[in-house]
DNA sequence: ATGTAC
């Protein structure tokens, strides 16, 4: 098997090398030359069927992205039909989210995409959507809560070392919830992110600094939470604490938080700028308006987005530091990951902008956190670097019922019974965040075993959330 | 998700 056989099939550019190395591996596995050529023709004919894994995944991803480039018009004109993309757990995903992803894959700047099993409808790109674009960033491809993220601290304490009442009072004292909520001046905590010069580099950032300073270390509203629970490590993991953490059960803190009012205003501002930039863009795609990287607006968004990403992680840092300090301990290990952000990433040999809107980065070996609901387990996972999923996984269980539908259909007593069955103590929390409003996390995890491996499990015990429209 | 209000 050599390069000539490959080029004769019509492979071009970086695809030649990828096809050749796959062919060599198949040869080593004992296949005949004609069988391998048949396989390569099949990959060529239908690359989307091979992106999920196996020897041909990288080649398939490369073919898909180069075809995207060949088809890309240089204007706001949409493709007549969406580029193909991988879907994990299709039977768990509603048609509305599929339609939104189809629309995203018709953008002229789109090159590759994937839909995670927790996907549901959002603004523009669906939550659970992963989209790779070329030289452009889509504010609503990242979402309103820029840098929304997860953090886990495993503490040097046994689960029984903290009783429910103490956990409740620590959460009440050291966390702040609610839209618009920040800290009073005397309770504020400092963080290096507030001292970055970036804040002075854009009028918008200068304007938002005071709000950011007041709200740092707070949790906000909606699906955000801070909780104490039991973390179970199945076996030592080389990626976790350098492989030093013993298997067993620990008291742990898990939080879900974002970039608060600061990130929301950055998102709102640049979404407006992007939509004005493409007045001729099809109305149905308006919320997917993009900013070219290299343009002043595009670079400004990129800078503000990344600052909001660091700010969101700083929120977690302060929350965990305050709780650990109150307990008089230092965490044994900490893990954090953003799940609403865009990254520059190599896809099929090219640098693309990978938007993850409610999707966990899952490069090979990278740790991430996938929470369930206020009463269901969350998982510490290790990425498998699946090329077809653009190295991503779900960011949670995903909504099954919209907020209004949950308030309409779920009964308070059923939610209370669900919590009681699992021994959960809840502070705040609205009916719209009820466990029954979410897909079963076990189902969602089962659909992505080719995207992540499970490293540990977190079972919530005392949970704080914002108070919804209707309390539980 | 945010906390203002085509």
XYZ file of C-alpha atoms (C1' of nucleotides) in Angstrom:
478
model
C 0.000 0.000 0.000
C 1.474 3.377 -0.951
C 0.601 6.986 -1.703
C -0.169 6.215 -5.343
C -3.038 3.910 -4.419
C -4.419 6.665 -2.216
C -4.145 9.549 -4.668
C -5.680 7.354 -7.379
C -8.828 7.214 -5.253
C -8.943 11.019 -5.393
C -7.780 11.931 -1.872
C -6.159 15.353 -1.693
C -4.063 17.439 0.702
C -3.917 16.376 4.365
C -6.416 13.557 3.627
C -3.688 11.633 1.740
C -1.504 11.161 4.794
C -4.459 10.294 7.029
C -5.801 7.765 4.503
C -2.367 6.201 4.144
C -1.780 5.814 7.856
C -5.257 4.295 8.292
C -4.537 1.912 5.410
C -1.260 0.824 7.000
C -3.083 0.045 10.247
C -5.700 -1.996 8.373
C -2.925 -3.849 6.524
C -1.332 -4.659 9.879
C -4.729 -5.968 10.998
C -4.564 -8.475 8.131
C -6.861 -6.971 5.494
C -6.108 -7.343 1.790
C -5.290 -4.354 -0.380
C -8.595 -4.539 -2.265
C -10.576 -4.726 0.990
C -8.787 -1.642 2.271
C -9.419 0.254 -0.964
C -13.109 -0.661 -0.679
C -13.168 0.692 2.863
C -11.483 3.914 1.795
C -14.053 4.368 -0.986
C -16.816 3.901 1.565
C -15.301 6.541 3.869
C -15.008 8.874 0.883
C -18.619 8.314 -0.111
C -20.040 8.844 3.357
C -17.493 10.344 5.781
C -20.195 11.319 8.294
C -20.729 7.599 9.021
C -17.128 7.215 10.193
C -16.519 10.230 12.388
C -17.712 8.581 15.618
C -14.571 6.491 16.095
C -12.285 3.811 14.677
C -9.284 3.976 12.347
C -11.036 6.190 9.828
C -12.372 8.861 12.235
C -9.601 11.396 11.640
C -9.733 10.918 7.886
C -13.520 11.312 7.921
C -13.316 14.517 9.972
C -10.727 15.915 7.555
C -12.889 15.055 4.516
C -15.919 16.718 6.073
C -14.072 19.898 6.957
C -12.364 20.243 3.563
C -15.699 19.737 1.798
C -17.138 22.454 3.996
C -14.370 24.782 2.821
C -14.939 23.950 -0.840
C -18.626 24.776 -0.520
C -18.185 27.979 1.452
C -19.497 31.087 -0.266
C -17.830 34.346 0.770
C -21.039 36.069 1.840
C -23.902 35.782 4.291
C -25.606 33.324 1.956
C -26.664 30.062 3.569
C -25.813 26.681 2.091
C -28.823 25.042 0.439
C -28.505 22.092 2.806
C -26.705 21.520 6.125
C -23.261 19.942 6.281
C -23.456 16.496 7.889
C -22.759 16.274 11.633
C -22.646 13.542 14.252
C -25.517 13.129 16.727
C -25.112 11.256 20.015
C -28.293 9.904 21.610
C -30.589 11.031 18.764
C -33.628 9.455 20.463
C -33.137 11.779 23.463
C -33.072 14.957 21.354
C -36.151 16.911 20.320
C -36.736 18.020 16.726
C -36.373 21.715 17.610
C -32.738 21.221 18.638
C -32.063 19.225 15.438
C -33.583 22.023 13.354
C -31.400 24.612 15.079
C -28.276 22.522 14.493
C -29.253 22.009 10.837
C -29.502 25.774 10.464
C -26.077 26.259 12.082
C -24.579 23.760 9.636
C -25.905 25.843 6.725
C -23.866 28.909 7.704
C -21.163 29.712 5.158
C -18.555 29.816 7.943
C -19.446 26.354 9.373
C -17.056 23.468 8.765
C -18.021 20.706 11.187
C -20.395 20.112 14.074
C -21.825 17.636 16.543
C -24.849 17.348 18.794
C -24.492 15.977 22.335
C -27.129 13.713 23.966
C -28.273 16.440 26.394
C -29.156 18.781 23.505
C -32.230 20.987 23.675
C -33.430 24.242 22.141
C -31.540 27.463 22.931
C -31.034 30.879 21.323
C -29.350 30.368 17.947
C -27.203 27.289 18.489
C -28.924 24.594 20.582
C -27.627 23.878 24.094
C -25.494 20.753 23.654
C -24.343 21.960 20.233
C -20.714 21.936 19.105
C -19.876 23.992 16.028
C -16.539 24.485 14.244
C -16.293 27.578 12.090
C -13.460 29.072 10.081
C -12.059 32.501 10.973
C -15.299 33.586 12.652
C -16.934 33.479 16.071
C -20.670 33.424 16.808
C -21.668 35.156 20.085
C -24.817 33.010 20.363
C -22.688 29.965 19.515
C -21.167 30.525 22.968
C -24.366 31.680 24.622
C -25.565 34.299 27.066
C -23.679 32.871 30.017
C -20.154 33.104 28.632
C -17.744 30.809 30.452
C -20.444 28.959 32.376
C -18.513 26.202 34.089
C -18.195 23.458 36.704
C -15.816 22.966 39.598
C -15.216 20.092 42.016
C -13.152 20.211 45.209
C -12.412 16.875 46.861
C -11.843 17.550 50.559
C -9.646 15.678 53.058
C -12.776 14.723 55.022
C -15.110 11.742 55.116
C -18.704 12.317 53.946
C -19.915 11.882 57.535
C -17.576 14.559 58.910
C -20.046 17.318 57.999
C -23.646 17.008 59.132
C -26.573 18.393 57.198
C -27.177 21.338 59.497
C -23.550 22.492 59.331
C -23.516 22.096 55.557
C -26.689 24.155 55.291
C -25.332 26.959 57.400
C -21.997 27.047 55.509
C -23.827 27.353 52.189
C -26.116 30.047 53.539
C -23.212 32.021 54.953
C -20.665 31.704 52.159
C -22.615 31.649 48.894
C -24.779 34.336 47.252
C -27.625 33.550 44.854
C -30.089 35.581 42.818
C -30.228 37.699 39.652
C -28.483 41.026 40.162
C -27.007 39.856 43.451
C -23.458 40.701 44.465
C -21.480 41.210 47.644
C -21.636 44.173 49.979
C -18.347 46.065 49.963
C -17.115 44.670 53.286
C -17.764 41.045 52.180
C -15.984 41.284 48.839
C -13.078 39.034 48.006
C -10.230 39.875 45.700
C -8.973 37.747 42.837
C -6.104 38.142 40.327
C -8.572 38.233 37.415
C -9.741 41.665 38.631
C -6.196 42.999 38.258
C -5.774 42.070 34.618
C -4.998 44.946 32.266
C -7.611 43.527 29.857
C -10.319 45.441 31.723
C -8.816 48.704 30.469
C -8.576 47.678 26.830
C -12.196 48.171 25.785
C -14.727 50.835 26.788
C -17.298 48.061 27.360
C -14.983 46.214 29.744
C -14.137 49.405 31.619
C -17.857 50.048 31.965
C -18.576 46.526 33.292
C -15.685 46.370 35.763
C -17.621 47.703 38.780
C -20.377 45.159 38.325
C -17.809 42.380 37.874
C -16.023 43.442 41.049
C -19.259 43.475 43.058
C -20.447 40.081 41.787
C -17.246 38.051 41.827
C -17.622 34.920 43.961
C -21.416 34.814 43.566
C -23.553 32.149 41.925
C -26.472 33.837 40.152
C -29.693 32.067 39.294
C -31.327 29.523 36.993
C -29.588 26.157 36.988
C -26.562 27.358 38.954
C -25.814 25.645 42.262
C -23.311 24.998 45.026
C -23.586 21.685 46.833
C -21.941 19.410 49.369
C -21.976 15.741 48.537
C -20.134 12.449 48.452
C -17.471 11.932 45.834
C -16.616 8.316 45.062
C -13.384 7.592 43.239
C -13.527 4.138 41.671
C -9.772 3.778 41.225
C -6.692 5.972 41.218
C -6.531 8.017 38.026
C -3.286 9.372 36.565
C -5.030 12.606 35.532
C -6.455 13.258 38.987
C -4.041 14.800 41.474
C -1.105 13.223 39.661
C -2.519 9.769 40.427
C -2.055 10.377 44.159
C -5.707 10.366 45.225
C -6.718 7.047 46.754
C -9.888 5.298 45.654
C -12.668 5.804 48.198
C -15.380 8.159 49.433
C -14.773 11.819 50.229
C -16.720 14.895 51.249
C -16.709 17.186 48.215
C -18.043 20.504 46.897
C -19.510 20.800 43.402
C -20.496 24.129 41.854
C -22.075 25.338 38.611
C -21.629 29.027 37.914
C -21.008 31.499 35.130
C -19.862 35.015 34.371
C -22.931 36.698 35.907
C -24.054 40.128 34.709
C -20.653 40.902 33.235
C -20.717 37.991 30.758
C -24.398 38.483 29.996
C -23.782 42.080 28.960
C -20.752 41.138 26.857
C -22.917 38.538 25.098
C -25.780 40.960 24.560
C -23.532 43.709 23.231
C -21.657 41.576 20.703
C -24.764 39.707 19.552
C -26.173 43.106 18.610
C -22.950 44.057 16.811
C -22.923 40.757 14.906
C -26.561 41.022 13.820
C -26.031 44.562 12.531
C -23.047 43.379 10.549
C -25.121 40.951 8.444
C -28.370 42.722 7.564
C -28.891 40.391 4.592
C -28.528 37.213 6.663
C -31.567 34.932 6.413
C -33.987 35.819 9.237
C -34.046 32.245 10.502
C -30.274 32.404 11.043
C -30.161 35.884 12.561
C -29.317 34.678 16.054
C -26.317 32.871 14.572
C -24.780 36.101 13.260
C -20.996 35.959 13.473
C -17.972 38.227 13.780
C -14.940 37.584 11.569
C -11.750 37.019 13.524
C -9.233 39.577 12.404
C -11.929 42.268 12.362
C -11.930 44.761 15.216
C -15.301 43.550 16.542
C -14.284 39.894 16.241
C -11.038 40.402 18.138
C -12.796 42.514 20.787
C -15.390 39.780 21.343
C -12.654 37.149 21.506
C -10.816 39.144 24.165
C -13.975 39.881 26.192
C -15.197 36.274 25.883
C -11.946 34.880 27.205
C -11.935 37.376 30.065
C -15.500 36.306 30.946
C -14.300 32.687 30.828
C -11.515 33.415 33.329
C -13.886 35.491 35.461
C -16.384 32.617 35.674
C -13.661 30.230 36.846
C -12.586 32.857 39.396
C -16.155 32.813 40.774
C -15.766 29.101 41.450
C -12.306 29.588 42.946
C -13.652 32.060 45.498
C -16.713 29.968 46.381
C -14.571 26.873 46.986
C -11.878 28.798 48.842
C -14.436 30.310 51.206
C -16.066 26.961 52.000
C -12.741 25.145 52.430
C -11.474 27.916 54.688
C -14.609 27.800 56.833
C -14.049 24.055 57.210
C -10.375 24.632 58.016
C -9.139 22.345 55.223
C -7.233 22.456 51.945
C -8.828 20.556 49.040
C -6.954 17.407 48.012
C -7.715 17.949 44.342
C -9.763 20.360 42.266
C -11.163 19.980 38.750
C -12.822 22.666 36.660
C -14.051 23.060 33.106
C -15.915 25.653 31.037
C -18.821 24.405 28.955
C -19.945 27.643 27.242
C -16.962 28.962 25.306
C -15.159 28.944 21.952
C -11.639 27.589 21.498
C -9.078 27.612 18.694
C -8.630 23.937 17.910
C -7.028 21.790 15.231
C -9.710 19.977 13.242
C -8.559 17.699 10.430
C -5.229 19.508 10.202
C -6.660 23.034 10.219
C -7.199 25.588 12.964
C -10.898 26.191 13.428
C -13.008 27.975 16.041
C -14.813 25.304 18.040
C -17.883 26.650 19.851
C -19.160 24.563 22.733
C -22.524 25.788 23.958
C -23.376 23.488 26.802
C -20.746 20.903 25.898
C -17.788 19.647 27.937
C -14.305 19.710 26.380
C -13.263 16.048 26.081
C -9.792 15.919 24.556
C -8.018 12.619 25.234
C -7.087 12.465 28.922
C -8.751 15.727 29.906
C -10.929 15.672 33.022
C -14.395 17.203 33.000
C -17.533 17.376 35.133
C -21.010 16.381 33.960
C -23.673 17.108 36.602
C -27.080 15.387 36.718
C -29.722 17.429 38.547
C -30.238 18.787 42.078
C -30.955 15.241 43.248
C -29.089 13.004 40.802
C -25.446 12.019 40.567
C -22.875 13.965 38.563
C -19.796 12.402 37.009
C -16.107 13.147 36.846
C -15.141 12.042 33.342
C -11.983 11.655 31.290
C -12.166 12.669 27.620
C -11.491 10.135 24.882
C -10.667 12.708 22.191
C -13.366 11.550 19.773
C -12.714 13.435 16.512
C -16.287 13.098 15.228
C -17.590 14.846 18.353
C -14.886 17.519 17.940
C -13.518 16.228 21.259
C -16.612 17.078 23.273
C -19.240 15.528 25.540
C -22.539 16.609 27.105
C -22.522 19.300 29.812
C -25.205 17.701 31.937
C -28.427 15.746 31.667
C -30.154 18.395 29.557
C -33.679 19.678 29.885
C -36.600 17.450 29.077
C -39.173 20.109 29.997
C -38.855 23.839 29.392
C -39.123 26.104 32.443
C -42.759 26.997 31.811
C -43.716 23.407 30.999
C -42.081 22.274 34.263
C -44.014 24.862 36.295
C -47.227 23.812 34.569
C -46.909 20.042 34.781
C -44.832 19.126 37.831
C -46.376 18.859 41.292
C -44.491 20.239 44.281
C -45.156 17.126 46.351
C -43.666 14.845 43.661
C -40.501 16.928 43.627
C -40.320 16.851 47.436
C -40.806 13.074 47.384
C -38.000 12.673 44.829
C -35.652 14.700 47.053
C -36.679 12.825 50.191
C -36.139 9.423 48.551
C -32.553 10.398 47.812
C -31.856 12.135 51.110
C -31.343 15.568 49.530
C -31.616 18.789 51.533
C -32.433 21.731 49.262
C -31.989 25.438 49.982
C -33.935 27.547 47.474
C -34.553 25.834 44.133
C -37.571 26.357 41.897
C -39.953 23.816 40.421
C -38.447 24.672 37.022
C -35.203 23.064 38.223
C -36.910 19.896 39.487
C -35.090 16.640 38.704
C -38.145 15.587 36.698
C -37.558 18.524 34.318
C -34.286 16.888 33.229
C -33.414 13.852 31.124
C -32.147 10.870 33.123
C -28.414 11.450 33.549
C -27.808 7.687 33.338
C -29.371 7.625 29.843
C -27.356 10.637 28.712
C -24.090 9.154 30.019
C -24.846 5.803 28.375
C -25.078 7.500 24.953
C -21.568 8.963 25.161
C -19.352 6.164 26.366
C -17.284 6.638 23.192
C -16.720 10.300 24.158
C -15.720 9.981 27.836
C -14.671 7.402 30.418
C -16.126 7.610 33.935
C -13.575 8.358 36.645
C -15.736 9.133 39.681
C -19.249 9.862 40.853
C -20.598 12.772 42.922
C -23.831 12.292 44.903
C -25.352 15.589 46.100
C -26.526 15.844 49.738
C -27.055 19.522 50.609
C -27.826 21.721 47.608
C -28.217 25.480 47.317
C -29.828 27.143 44.301
C -31.610 30.408 43.658
C -35.279 30.583 44.551
C -37.323 30.091 41.386
C -40.693 31.626 40.522
C -42.283 28.780 42.423
C -40.453 27.192 45.313
C -40.177 23.469 45.735
C -28.772 33.464 32.487
C -29.430 38.159 33.402
C -32.019 41.976 35.800
C -34.010 45.606 32.011
C -37.884 47.012 29.690
C -39.125 47.092 20.826
